[in-house]
Every structure is written in C-alpha cells, then in structure tokens.
Amino acid sequence: MARKLVRLLALLFAVSICGAVTIPGPVSDAHRSAASELFDGSFSSLEDAYEALRVFEILAIGNKLDVSAATCQKVVEILGSSSPVKDLFYALKVNGILKCKVNGDVFKDIASRLKANVNDASTLVDMYYSIGSLVLIKDQASDVDVLLADADGTFHSIKALSQSDGRWRYSSDNPESSTYAAGLALEALAGVISLASSEIDQSRHLANILCPFLSILALLSVIQYLISAPCCQVNTVKNDILKLFDSIEKYDDGTFYFDEKFVGGLEHQGSLSTTSSVVRGVTAFAAVTSGKINLPGDKILGLAKFFLGIGIPGDAKEFFNQVESISIPLIVSLPATVYSLSKKDQLKVRVNTVLGSAAPPLTVKLVRAFHADAKDSAIIESKELQYDKKNGIHILEVFPDNLDVGTYVFVFEIVLDESAGEEVYATGGQIHVPIFVTGTIKVSKAEIAVLDSDLGSVENQKKLDLAGNDVVSFSANHLQKLRFSFQLTTPHGHAFNPHQALFKLRHETKREHIFVVGNTGNKFEIILVKYDIELTVGDAVMENSFLWPLGHVDLDLPEAPEKAARLPPLPVDPYSRYGPKAEITHLFRAPEKRPPQKFSLTFLSLTLLPFIGFLVGLLRLGVNLKNFPSSAVPATYAILFHLGIAAILFLYVLFWLKLDLFTTLKTVGFLGAFLMFVGHRILSHLASTSSKLKSA
Amino acid sequence: MARSSSKDAQDLFRALWSAYAATPTNLKIIDLYVLFAVFTALIQLAQALDVLAELYGHREYIQEVPLEIVTLFKVVYMALVGSFPFNSFLSGVLSCVGTAVLAVCLRIQVNKENKEFKDLAPERAFADFVLCNLVLHLVIMNFLG
C-alpha cells in the first residue's frame, strides 16, 4: 500500500472543472502535427534521435519515423566501440525504443566498463550517464549482471554533492549548485537504488522501520552512520526533494515551475528543461523508493499547468522536455460551471488523463457542496455521480431541492476502481470547484410614491406592473421625497439581494443621477427639472437581469441661489467626434449707421452749387474758346488731349468702382504716355503761337 | 464811429474790387476755380458735420459753439467715433483742398507780375497742373475705397 501511495506521483490525474481551475487543454492533435514537423527524420546525433522517437512513442504517433535501420546501425556502432558515456547512454535509450539486435556480449562489456566508470566518476553528469546506462542495460538484457557492488558508496558519493537547499552541485570542485543538477542527481539516485543488490533492498525495508527509532538515537551519530546509512540517506533525499519544492517558482495563476537560481554557468538551462529534469528525477526516485513523499497537491497541479501552459514549443529540445515530462501524466478535465435552475441542467464532470485519453474506470464522488458564504452548512454530502459511458461524463442527475441561486463550492473526489490498481493514478485529492447556480428572480411589490418630507405622508402613490411597460409620471417640488421600493425573491422564495440595483434619474440634458438601491430609503437631492426614471437590477446568478424605464417625474423647483455652485458641464461624448458637427452661425459686423438717403441727396445737390456758381462766374467773366486752334492738326491734338484727360479720369472712376491698383496703373501708364505726347504737341503749339503774338 | 468804420470798410472793399478788376481774365478764371474748390470743400465739411449731428444728436450743441471749434471738435470726434464715412469724406475734402492748392500754384506761375517765373511758359505751368491733378486724384481714388 505504501508503495502504491508513492507511485501516485507517477501518474497524476485530476478532475478540473472548466473555468474554475484554469488548466490549459490537454495534449492534442496540434501537438502531434507539430511533432511531425519538428522531428523530420534528420538527426545529427543519437540524442536527437532518442528525443524524436520518445516523443513519437508518447504521443502514440502511428507512422513512426522510418529510421530504424539507419539508427540501429549507428547504435550498434556506438555500443561496439569505446564511445563516451553520454553516447552510450543515448544509444541504449534509442535501443530501448527500437529494439535493435545487439549482441548480449556487447552489453556485458559495456556493463563492466560502466561499473568501473561509476566508481571512478567524479562529476555528477558522468555518474548520471553511467548509472542511467546500467539501468537501461538491466531493462534490455536481463541476463547481464549490472548490480552495483558498492551501491551504498555510490549513493553516498552522489548524495555528498547535495546542498542544504535541496539543489545539487555538478562536481565536488564546483561550488555552484543547480536545480537542473538536482533532477539529474535524483534520477541517478533512483538508478542506484534499482541497481542495488536485493539484500540491500530488503535491508532498506527493515531500515525504514528502524529509521525513526534510530533517529531518536541521533546523539549516537557514529552508530547511526554505520547502521542506518542507506535508509536514512533515502529519507534525507526525500527531505531534499521537499526542500527543492520549497524553492519552486510561482506565477500568479497558480502555475509552478523550477528555474535555475544562478545564471552564467556553462550549461545554463531554461526553466522548461530545469523543471523537466526535476520532475523526471523526482518521479524516478519516487518510483523506486517506498514511503510517501509529501508533495503538496497544488504544486503538482501547478507543474502540470506549467507544462501544458507552454502550448506547443517551437524548438525540438523544448518539445521533447515538455512531452517527456507530461508523459509522466499529470492532469486535466473540464465541464461547465454555470447551472441554471430554470433549465434543470445536470452537473457534468469529465475526467481525462493529461494526454487527453479516457480515464480508467473510476468513480467521481461529490463529497460536499456548500454555499460560498456559509462554509459550515453543506447542502449536499457524499453523493456518487453516475457515469455516462457513451459520453464519458460523470453526471449528477438531480440537484437537491434546497439548491437555490447563488455561488457554491462543490468538493469532488476521485475514487479509482480496484481494477485500475495496476496502473496507478494520482487523483489530486479533494478538488474544490466554484459553481454558479442561476435562476429566474421574481420581482414583486414594486411601488413608487411621492412623500411630503416633513410629515412623511403619502401624497401620490402608484403600483407598478412589472410585466407591462406602463409608464408613470409624477410631479413634485423640492420639499418632497420620492420613494421607490420593490422586492426580489429567488425561485425558493428567499429574499434576494442583487449585486446591482441602480435607480437612475436622467434629465433632459442627459445628465444622470444614479442611486444605489439599498435596504434603507434613499434621500434624493435633486436640482433639475424633468427627469426620466430608470431601474437597473443585475446579478451574476440572475437569469432575468433587467433595465426598466419607469416613467418620469416633473419637479417644481425654486430658483437656485445666485452663489450656488453650478453643476460642471457634461463631458463631451468621445463618439460625437465622428458625428455631425454643430452648425456654425456666423457673426456679421453690424452695418454702420448711415444718414437717410434724402439727406445725402440734398447735400449732393449742395455740393453742385459751387460748380454752378463757377460756371456762372465764367460766363460773367466772358470766357470764350477763341484761342482754340483753328487748323486741323493742332485741333485734333487739342481734342485728343482733352479726351486723354477724360479717359484717365474715367479710368479713375473705374478704379474706384471695380478695378484693382495694378490694372489701373498699367492702363494709366499707357494713357499717360499718349497724353504726354499729345499734350506736348498741343501745348508747344500754343506756346509758339503766343510767343509769335508777343513778338508781333 | 461805428458808421464811419462801416463806411471805411465799404470804401476799402470797393477799392479792393476796383483793383482786382484790373487782374487778367485768366487769373480771374483760376481764382474762380479756387473759390469753387474751396466752397465745395466747405460744403462737404458742413455736410459731414450735419450728418454726424443728425446721427449722434448733437445739433443744438453744435449751434452753440463757434464754428471753428466745432469743426475741429468734429474732425477729432469723427476720428474717435468711427471711420466708416470718414475716408470718403476725407478724400472728398482733400480732393477739393488739393485742387485749390494746385490751382493757386498755377496762378502763381501764370501771373506775369511774378518775376521768379518769368521764364516759365504758362503752357508748361498748365502741363504741371494737369499732371499733379492726375497724380492727386489717383491717390484720392485709392483712398476713397
């Protein structure tokens, strides 16, 4: 029985319920296709070949790589020659899978060489490969004697490299300790134990019994050392493992993993390979020792999460590490966590191995179920779930009648059937799963009333019909109160207090006042005029959460005092940025005041008066045009001269009315040149005639 | 005393008039033209003042105050109160004043009594007058807006 308990570690197995325990999905076909792509059959070394073959084996990929001929040839080659231990180790591993034809004598040679190697080895890695190879030979060729003569000594020499925190050093002259090395050491130790002679094995059992007593005699350390070395060393290694698990790293979601503490070593390992190494080591060690290693269930679950959470690694090595580690199967499974009372759902539990295959015969027991708020009063106790063979689901047929809406915690336990005894699975103990039970909440006794605040007397009360969409309307002033009440009951008739019950008053300007409806009355302090009333009730376990427009209330309010604080302006709705813009109203300059038209006309005629006076004056002076040239050519020039002046003045008028300065100046330039020419002609003509007159 | 002074004044004006009658006709024409320009300017000023008085209701006030002060005040007032009719008014007045000044200049150059301009032909003076008027009125039109 003790052995069985230990081996529970080997195959971890669990129930998880979808959503509540967020374990990623089990290994799937995606993994398989990724594996086929990653391991394409071209291997540079036997290590790569082994990794590929092992992954294919674990994932049960049918069409294995057709490499057995070539690879076997390589295996035989390496086993026959005096290759390094590491190569031997992987060659033997490949051989374990491919079952190549290797001569029994070869194994004998290697075994003796390896044994010598074990005794001489100074580094942990050497030791690991040698012992590992011996274990492999033991499995592959039963007739070869691989038992270690000095198992205790070997065990001791490996153990000597361990550190106080559960980690191992690679060699005695290397002070740095490593978690990855711990995994290797544990695996090596497991190998040593399995390679120990049968007597030692027996004595181990004896020692196991004796150990506690011997520990009491700890003072007699010499005696303890001499007598109890193997057994207590096994126990100290177990303690080391526990210490190692104390240094485990954790993510917030409950994922656990191992990582190297120091960085910069020659062989730095990532967290995946480190974790993988530790898991392999611990599993191997647990498999060969008796007695239970008390590893906390949540950490084992967390490690499984870690491996599955990686998804599908892109690198062949990482892929191998992931698949190799979860092939020491850990958990998974998943149904729904929300159950509706109104739909009479069945509680379903699915149990799977980590690789997604069906579980062995087992029974799922519902140990307890209690309301999340009342842990002591269980509503269900020890019920067995029915197994639905067709779907592979365990079903709780009927919920008990006293199950009301709310949040519950269901505690499950997996009991393996006796027939599954040969293969041992870990059940993960009791599994707590939060379950939401939903139902339809009844709303009743909805009332809305306007009260006189000082007297408390009801002035205007209205009952509301929930089913109908009737709309109420009120009018009130600032001295009155608004009272709104309603009752919520669960399907079992219990009072129900929802997460959200909001009473909303919305003003015409979209400004909203939201009141949380509590068990006591709310006091409203409202300063606006017309409101729409809206009620919101919602809860996670309420199937009929609703938003209910109730009607509107008109408030008759006094003017706010001048100094009263103004409400801040409503924030601009960010979506309105893309909506139509407000129409722009242009502000034009007001036209200047102008006098009435008649007034202006009067003065226009007034301004003409001096001109008339001028003309009259000219007549009285007896002005005449006798001096106008009589001959044709000067007369033409004179006429052109006056026309030119008139043209320029007319151009000025045009400039005033519509032309711009540049056009005007250009035209003035031409006209000016013309005017200068004719002006010069006529004026010089006049000058010459007048000078002739003078001289005459 | 008062009678004799008014008689003296009458005598004085008569003497002035008879002296002026001897002035050549072309100078008289120019004088007439100058008077015409000055009066037009004055009428525009009066119009502007009157318009403003009408607009701003200061007619009584204006009548009480001597004209010069009113004029000055009004011009300043216009500058202060608003410029809307101001540029038109100003260009109108300045056009007349400028014309008058140019005409006076012409008169000076044409007058045979003035020995300074003895060598200058009156036709040349007239050409100057025309040119200056054209330039002046280009500016005036520009300012008229």
mmCIF file of N, CA and C in Angstrom, chain A residues 72-167:
data_model
loop_
_atom_site.group_PDB
_atom_site.id
_atom_site.type_symbol
_atom_site.label_atom_id
_atom_site.label_comp_id
_atom_site.label_asym_id
_atom_site.label_seq_id
_atom_site.Cartn_x
_atom_site.Cartn_y
_atom_site.Cartn_z
ATOM 1 N N CYS A 72 19.634 2.066 -36.004
ATOM 2 C CA CYS A 72 20.117 0.863 -35.341
ATOM 3 C C CYS A 72 21.593 0.597 -35.669
ATOM 4 N N GLN A 73 21.897 0.865 -36.926
ATOM 5 C CA GLN A 73 23.286 0.668 -37.342
ATOM 6 C C GLN A 73 24.212 1.550 -36.504
ATOM 7 N N LYS A 74 23.763 2.766 -36.322
ATOM 8 C CA LYS A 74 24.549 3.724 -35.551
ATOM 9 C C LYS A 74 24.659 3.250 -34.097
ATOM 10 N N VAL A 75 23.530 2.732 -33.566
ATOM 11 C CA VAL A 75 23.507 2.278 -32.182
ATOM 12 C C VAL A 75 24.523 1.159 -31.974
ATOM 13 N N VAL A 76 24.447 0.216 -32.885
ATOM 14 C CA VAL A 76 25.357 -0.942 -32.759
ATOM 15 C C VAL A 76 26.802 -0.478 -32.837
ATOM 16 N N GLU A 77 27.057 0.441 -33.741
ATOM 17 C CA GLU A 77 28.398 1.003 -33.899
ATOM 18 C C GLU A 77 28.914 1.576 -32.588
ATOM 19 N N ILE A 78 28.060 2.385 -31.985
ATOM 20 C CA ILE A 78 28.485 3.081 -30.772
ATOM 21 C C ILE A 78 28.660 2.094 -29.616
ATOM 22 N N LEU A 79 27.738 1.151 -29.530
ATOM 23 C CA LEU A 79 27.844 0.206 -28.422
ATOM 24 C C LEU A 79 29.098 -0.657 -28.561
ATOM 25 N N GLY A 80 29.461 -0.921 -29.823
ATOM 26 C CA GLY A 80 30.623 -1.768 -30.053
ATOM 27 C C GLY A 80 31.931 -1.059 -29.769
ATOM 28 N N SER A 81 31.970 0.235 -29.962
ATOM 29 C CA SER A 81 33.234 0.949 -29.782
ATOM 30 C C SER A 81 33.308 1.497 -28.349
ATOM 31 N N SER A 82 34.401 2.103 -28.063
ATOM 32 C CA SER A 82 34.553 2.678 -26.715
ATOM 33 C C SER A 82 34.211 4.155 -26.781
ATOM 34 N N SER A 83 32.960 4.408 -26.961
ATOM 35 C CA SER A 83 32.498 5.798 -27.093
ATOM 36 C C SER A 83 32.356 6.422 -25.709
ATOM 37 N N PRO A 84 32.193 7.734 -25.649
ATOM 38 C CA PRO A 84 31.950 8.382 -24.346
ATOM 39 C C PRO A 84 30.641 7.869 -23.724
ATOM 40 N N VAL A 85 30.533 8.037 -22.414
ATOM 41 C CA VAL A 85 29.386 7.500 -21.686
ATOM 42 C C VAL A 85 28.084 8.105 -22.189
ATOM 43 N N LYS A 86 28.131 9.400 -22.513
ATOM 44 C CA LYS A 86 26.911 10.072 -22.933
ATOM 45 C C LYS A 86 26.330 9.426 -24.188
ATOM 46 N N ASP A 87 27.246 9.111 -25.136
ATOM 47 C CA ASP A 87 26.785 8.481 -26.376
ATOM 48 C C ASP A 87 26.196 7.115 -26.086
ATOM 49 N N LEU A 88 26.882 6.366 -25.204
ATOM 50 C CA LEU A 88 26.386 5.044 -24.815
ATOM 51 C C LEU A 88 24.971 5.161 -24.253
ATOM 52 N N PHE A 89 24.813 6.161 -23.387
ATOM 53 C CA PHE A 89 23.541 6.363 -22.705
ATOM 54 C C PHE A 89 22.409 6.550 -23.710
ATOM 55 N N TYR A 90 22.628 7.418 -24.680
ATOM 56 C CA TYR A 90 21.562 7.678 -25.654
ATOM 57 C C TYR A 90 21.388 6.523 -26.625
ATOM 58 N N ALA A 91 22.514 5.852 -26.922
ATOM 59 C CA ALA A 91 22.405 4.688 -27.807
ATOM 60 C C ALA A 91 21.521 3.631 -27.153
ATOM 61 N N LEU A 92 21.736 3.437 -25.835
ATOM 62 C CA LEU A 92 20.923 2.453 -25.111
ATOM 63 C C LEU A 92 19.467 2.890 -25.061
ATOM 64 N N LYS A 93 19.259 4.197 -24.902
ATOM 65 C CA LYS A 93 17.883 4.699 -24.851
ATOM 66 C C LYS A 93 17.167 4.448 -26.166
ATOM 67 N N VAL A 94 17.883 4.746 -27.264
ATOM 68 C CA VAL A 94 17.294 4.508 -28.587
ATOM 69 C C VAL A 94 17.011 3.026 -28.763
ATOM 70 N N ASN A 95 17.945 2.253 -28.328
ATOM 71 C CA ASN A 95 17.801 0.797 -28.440
ATOM 72 C C ASN A 95 16.567 0.333 -27.665
ATOM 73 N N GLY A 96 16.324 0.982 -26.537
ATOM 74 C CA GLY A 96 15.154 0.631 -25.732
ATOM 75 C C GLY A 96 13.866 0.795 -26.504
ATOM 76 N N ILE A 97 13.851 1.771 -27.392
ATOM 77 C CA ILE A 97 12.642 2.004 -28.169
ATOM 78 C C ILE A 97 12.627 1.165 -29.439
ATOM 79 N N LEU A 98 13.768 1.134 -30.137
ATOM 80 C CA LEU A 98 13.793 0.491 -31.452
ATOM 81 C C LEU A 98 14.022 -1.020 -31.360
ATOM 82 N N LYS A 99 14.539 -1.464 -30.217
ATOM 83 C CA LYS A 99 14.839 -2.898 -30.017
ATOM 84 C C LYS A 99 15.746 -3.437 -31.138
ATOM 85 N N CYS A 100 16.883 -2.817 -31.299
ATOM 86 C CA CYS A 100 17.823 -3.266 -32.319
ATOM 87 C C CYS A 100 18.447 -4.602 -31.876
ATOM 88 N N LYS A 101 18.979 -5.268 -32.843
ATOM 89 C CA LYS A 101 19.616 -6.549 -32.496
ATOM 90 C C LYS A 101 21.041 -6.288 -32.041
ATOM 91 N N VAL A 102 21.233 -6.390 -30.755
ATOM 92 C CA VAL A 102 22.568 -6.157 -30.216
ATOM 93 C C VAL A 102 23.020 -7.450 -29.528
ATOM 94 N N ASN A 103 24.240 -7.783 -29.783
ATOM 95 C CA ASN A 103 24.806 -8.999 -29.194
ATOM 96 C C ASN A 103 24.879 -8.878 -27.670
ATOM 97 N N GLY A 104 24.498 -9.943 -26.952
ATOM 98 C CA GLY A 104 24.500 -9.918 -25.500
ATOM 99 C C GLY A 104 25.874 -9.646 -24.912
ATOM 100 N N ASP A 105 26.928 -10.114 -25.618
ATOM 101 C CA ASP A 105 28.281 -9.876 -25.112
ATOM 102 C C ASP A 105 28.620 -8.394 -25.083
ATOM 103 N N VAL A 106 28.102 -7.741 -26.051
ATOM 104 C CA VAL A 106 28.365 -6.287 -26.091
ATOM 105 C C VAL A 106 27.872 -5.646 -24.805
ATOM 106 N N PHE A 107 26.666 -6.033 -24.403
ATOM 107 C CA PHE A 107 26.119 -5.470 -23.171
ATOM 108 C C PHE A 107 27.013 -5.768 -21.969
ATOM 109 N N LYS A 108 27.517 -7.013 -21.963
ATOM 110 C CA LYS A 108 28.375 -7.392 -20.834
ATOM 111 C C LYS A 108 29.602 -6.501 -20.769
ATOM 112 N N ASP A 109 30.230 -6.301 -21.948
ATOM 113 C CA ASP A 109 31.415 -5.427 -21.999
ATOM 114 C C ASP A 109 31.093 -4.047 -21.457
ATOM 115 N N ILE A 110 30.017 -3.547 -22.008
ATOM 116 C CA ILE A 110 29.662 -2.172 -21.614
ATOM 117 C C ILE A 110 29.388 -2.109 -20.111
ATOM 118 N N ALA A 111 28.661 -3.104 -19.612
ATOM 119 C CA ALA A 111 28.286 -3.090 -18.206
ATOM 120 C C ALA A 111 29.515 -3.039 -17.313
ATOM 121 N N SER A 112 30.490 -3.868 -17.654
ATOM 122 C CA SER A 112 31.673 -3.868 -16.790
ATOM 123 C C SER A 112 32.398 -2.530 -16.887
ATOM 124 N N ARG A 113 32.420 -1.998 -18.118
ATOM 125 C CA ARG A 113 33.093 -0.695 -18.289
ATOM 126 C C ARG A 113 32.368 0.379 -17.484
ATOM 127 N N LEU A 114 31.070 0.313 -17.565
ATOM 128 C CA LEU A 114 30.286 1.341 -16.880
ATOM 129 C C LEU A 114 30.446 1.244 -15.363
ATOM 130 N N LYS A 115 30.471 0.021 -14.892
ATOM 131 C CA LYS A 115 30.621 -0.152 -13.446
ATOM 132 C C LYS A 115 31.905 0.489 -12.966
ATOM 133 N N ALA A 116 32.972 0.228 -13.729
ATOM 134 C CA ALA A 116 34.250 0.850 -13.371
ATOM 135 C C ALA A 116 34.115 2.360 -13.415
ATOM 136 N N ASN A 117 33.396 2.782 -14.418
ATOM 137 C CA ASN A 117 33.196 4.223 -14.600
ATOM 138 C C ASN A 117 32.471 4.842 -13.416
ATOM 139 N N VAL A 118 31.453 4.121 -12.921
ATOM 140 C CA VAL A 118 30.679 4.629 -11.791
ATOM 141 C C VAL A 118 31.587 4.862 -10.594
ATOM 142 N N ASN A 119 32.489 3.917 -10.369
ATOM 143 C CA ASN A 119 33.368 4.058 -9.218
ATOM 144 C C ASN A 119 34.359 5.194 -9.389
ATOM 145 N N ASP A 120 34.790 5.405 -10.666
ATOM 146 C CA ASP A 120 35.815 6.428 -10.893
ATOM 147 C C ASP A 120 35.210 7.826 -11.058
ATOM 148 N N ALA A 121 33.954 7.858 -11.453
ATOM 149 C CA ALA A 121 33.380 9.138 -11.876
ATOM 150 C C ALA A 121 33.455 10.172 -10.768
ATOM 151 N N SER A 122 33.813 11.398 -11.155
ATOM 152 C CA SER A 122 33.903 12.450 -10.152
ATOM 153 C C SER A 122 32.773 13.480 -10.334
ATOM 154 N N THR A 123 32.275 13.558 -11.529
ATOM 155 C CA THR A 123 31.229 14.568 -11.735
ATOM 156 C C THR A 123 29.861 13.903 -11.759
ATOM 157 N N LEU A 124 28.899 14.711 -11.431
ATOM 158 C CA LEU A 124 27.522 14.230 -11.354
ATOM 159 C C LEU A 124 27.025 13.749 -12.710
ATOM 160 N N VAL A 125 27.430 14.483 -13.755
ATOM 161 C CA VAL A 125 26.932 14.144 -15.085
ATOM 162 C C VAL A 125 27.448 12.777 -15.518
ATOM 163 N N ASP A 126 28.732 12.515 -15.256
ATOM 164 C CA ASP A 126 29.316 11.214 -15.576
ATOM 165 C C ASP A 126 28.565 10.113 -14.862
ATOM 166 N N MET A 127 28.361 10.368 -13.590
ATOM 167 C CA MET A 127 27.676 9.411 -12.748
ATOM 168 C C MET A 127 26.272 9.147 -13.306
ATOM 169 N N TYR A 128 25.614 10.225 -13.681
ATOM 170 C CA TYR A 128 24.242 10.137 -14.177
ATOM 171 C C TYR A 128 24.168 9.268 -15.424
ATOM 172 N N TYR A 129 25.093 9.520 -16.363
ATOM 173 C CA TYR A 129 25.060 8.759 -17.610
ATOM 174 C C TYR A 129 25.410 7.300 -17.363
ATOM 175 N N SER A 130 26.430 7.060 -16.514
ATOM 176 C CA SER A 130 26.855 5.677 -16.270
ATOM 177 C C SER A 130 25.733 4.886 -15.628
ATOM 178 N N ILE A 131 25.185 5.435 -14.556
ATOM 179 C CA ILE A 131 24.131 4.712 -13.841
ATOM 180 C C ILE A 131 22.906 4.541 -14.729
ATOM 181 N N GLY A 132 22.581 5.627 -15.440
ATOM 182 C CA GLY A 132 21.435 5.560 -16.343
ATOM 183 C C GLY A 132 21.618 4.454 -17.372
ATOM 184 N N SER A 133 22.843 4.328 -17.909
ATOM 185 C CA SER A 133 23.110 3.302 -18.915
ATOM 186 C C SER A 133 22.954 1.921 -18.299
ATOM 187 N N LEU A 134 23.460 1.774 -17.084
ATOM 188 C CA LEU A 134 23.357 0.483 -16.411
ATOM 189 C C LEU A 134 21.897 0.082 -16.215
ATOM 190 N N VAL A 135 21.082 1.084 -15.821
ATOM 191 C CA VAL A 135 19.662 0.811 -15.630
ATOM 192 C C VAL A 135 19.032 0.371 -16.950
ATOM 193 N N LEU A 136 19.461 1.012 -18.022
ATOM 194 C CA LEU A 136 18.913 0.673 -19.342
ATOM 195 C C LEU A 136 19.325 -0.745 -19.734
ATOM 196 N N ILE A 137 20.579 -1.085 -19.455
ATOM 197 C CA ILE A 137 21.054 -2.429 -19.795
ATOM 198 C C ILE A 137 20.255 -3.453 -18.999
ATOM 199 N N LYS A 138 19.965 -3.096 -17.742
ATOM 200 C CA LYS A 138 19.204 -4.004 -16.890
ATOM 201 C C LYS A 138 17.835 -4.296 -17.514
ATOM 202 N N ASP A 139 17.248 -3.256 -18.090
ATOM 203 C CA ASP A 139 15.939 -3.449 -18.713
ATOM 204 C C ASP A 139 16.034 -4.221 -20.024
ATOM 205 N N GLN A 140 17.136 -3.987 -20.779
ATOM 206 C CA GLN A 140 17.205 -4.533 -22.130
ATOM 207 C C GLN A 140 17.808 -5.935 -22.179
ATOM 208 N N ALA A 141 18.702 -6.205 -21.277
ATOM 209 C CA ALA A 141 19.336 -7.524 -21.278
ATOM 210 C C ALA A 141 19.322 -8.050 -19.845
ATOM 211 N N SER A 142 18.349 -8.879 -19.552
ATOM 212 C CA SER A 142 18.141 -9.260 -18.154
ATOM 213 C C SER A 142 19.262 -10.169 -17.633
ATOM 214 N N ASP A 143 19.960 -10.840 -18.591
ATOM 215 C CA ASP A 143 20.964 -11.788 -18.132
ATOM 216 C C ASP A 143 22.277 -11.128 -17.729
ATOM 217 N N VAL A 144 22.436 -9.875 -18.044
ATOM 218 C CA VAL A 144 23.699 -9.214 -17.727
ATOM 219 C C VAL A 144 23.657 -8.749 -16.273
ATOM 220 N N ASP A 145 24.734 -8.967 -15.582
ATOM 221 C CA ASP A 145 24.806 -8.562 -14.188
ATOM 222 C C ASP A 145 25.185 -7.089 -14.114
ATOM 223 N N VAL A 146 24.254 -6.302 -13.696
ATOM 224 C CA VAL A 146 24.534 -4.857 -13.638
ATOM 225 C C VAL A 146 24.494 -4.362 -12.205
ATOM 226 N N LEU A 147 24.248 -5.249 -11.282
ATOM 227 C CA LEU A 147 24.104 -4.790 -9.895
ATOM 228 C C LEU A 147 25.409 -4.181 -9.391
ATOM 229 N N LEU A 148 25.259 -3.091 -8.715
ATOM 230 C CA LEU A 148 26.437 -2.383 -8.225
ATOM 231 C C LEU A 148 26.929 -3.080 -6.959
ATOM 232 N N ALA A 149 28.203 -3.268 -6.914
ATOM 233 C CA ALA A 149 28.771 -3.931 -5.745
ATOM 234 C C ALA A 149 28.688 -3.005 -4.527
ATOM 235 N N ASP A 150 29.033 -1.756 -4.794
ATOM 236 C CA ASP A 150 29.072 -0.804 -3.676
ATOM 237 C C ASP A 150 27.985 0.254 -3.881
ATOM 238 N N ALA A 151 26.732 -0.204 -3.814
ATOM 239 C CA ALA A 151 25.622 0.715 -4.061
ATOM 240 C C ALA A 151 25.601 1.829 -3.025
ATOM 241 N N ASP A 152 25.821 1.465 -1.788
ATOM 242 C CA ASP A 152 25.790 2.472 -0.725
ATOM 243 C C ASP A 152 26.845 3.551 -0.952
ATOM 244 N N GLY A 153 28.037 3.094 -1.358
ATOM 245 C CA GLY A 153 29.116 4.062 -1.590
ATOM 246 C C GLY A 153 28.746 5.015 -2.715
ATOM 247 N N THR A 154 28.210 4.447 -3.777
ATOM 248 C CA THR A 154 27.814 5.293 -4.900
ATOM 249 C C THR A 154 26.733 6.276 -4.469
ATOM 250 N N PHE A 155 25.755 5.745 -3.772
ATOM 251 C CA PHE A 155 24.664 6.581 -3.281
ATOM 252 C C PHE A 155 25.231 7.741 -2.455
ATOM 253 N N HIS A 156 26.153 7.373 -1.588
ATOM 254 C CA HIS A 156 26.749 8.368 -0.698
ATOM 255 C C HIS A 156 27.511 9.425 -1.494
ATOM 256 N N SER A 157 28.270 8.960 -2.514
ATOM 257 C CA SER A 157 29.083 9.920 -3.256
ATOM 258 C C SER A 157 28.188 10.896 -4.049
ATOM 259 N N ILE A 158 27.049 10.407 -4.507
ATOM 260 C CA ILE A 158 26.134 11.347 -5.192
ATOM 261 C C ILE A 158 25.516 12.294 -4.180
ATOM 262 N N LYS A 159 25.102 11.702 -3.069
ATOM 263 C CA LYS A 159 24.425 12.493 -2.038
ATOM 264 C C LYS A 159 25.356 13.580 -1.497
ATOM 265 N N ALA A 160 26.671 13.276 -1.535
ATOM 266 C CA ALA A 160 27.636 14.226 -0.991
ATOM 267 C C ALA A 160 27.626 15.545 -1.758
ATOM 268 N N LEU A 161 27.141 15.482 -2.984
ATOM 269 C CA LEU A 161 27.126 16.715 -3.793
ATOM 270 C C LEU A 161 25.893 17.580 -3.501
ATOM 271 N N SER A 162 24.993 17.087 -2.684
ATOM 272 C CA SER A 162 23.744 17.849 -2.473
ATOM 273 C C SER A 162 24.001 19.026 -1.542
ATOM 274 N N GLN A 163 23.146 20.003 -1.692
ATOM 275 C CA GLN A 163 23.266 21.231 -0.894
ATOM 276 C C GLN A 163 22.132 21.272 0.128
ATOM 277 N N SER A 164 22.265 22.211 1.048
ATOM 278 C CA SER A 164 21.275 22.265 2.124
ATOM 279 C C SER A 164 19.895 22.681 1.606
ATOM 280 N N ASP A 165 19.857 23.389 0.476
ATOM 281 C CA ASP A 165 18.543 23.839 -0.014
ATOM 282 C C ASP A 165 17.913 22.844 -0.981
ATOM 283 N N GLY A 166 18.485 21.649 -1.094
ATOM 284 C CA GLY A 166 17.866 20.639 -1.940
ATOM 285 C C GLY A 166 18.428 20.605 -3.342
ATOM 286 N N ARG A 167 19.321 21.546 -3.668
ATOM 287 C CA ARG A 167 19.906 21.521 -5.010
ATOM 288 C C ARG A 167 21.225 20.761 -4.985
#
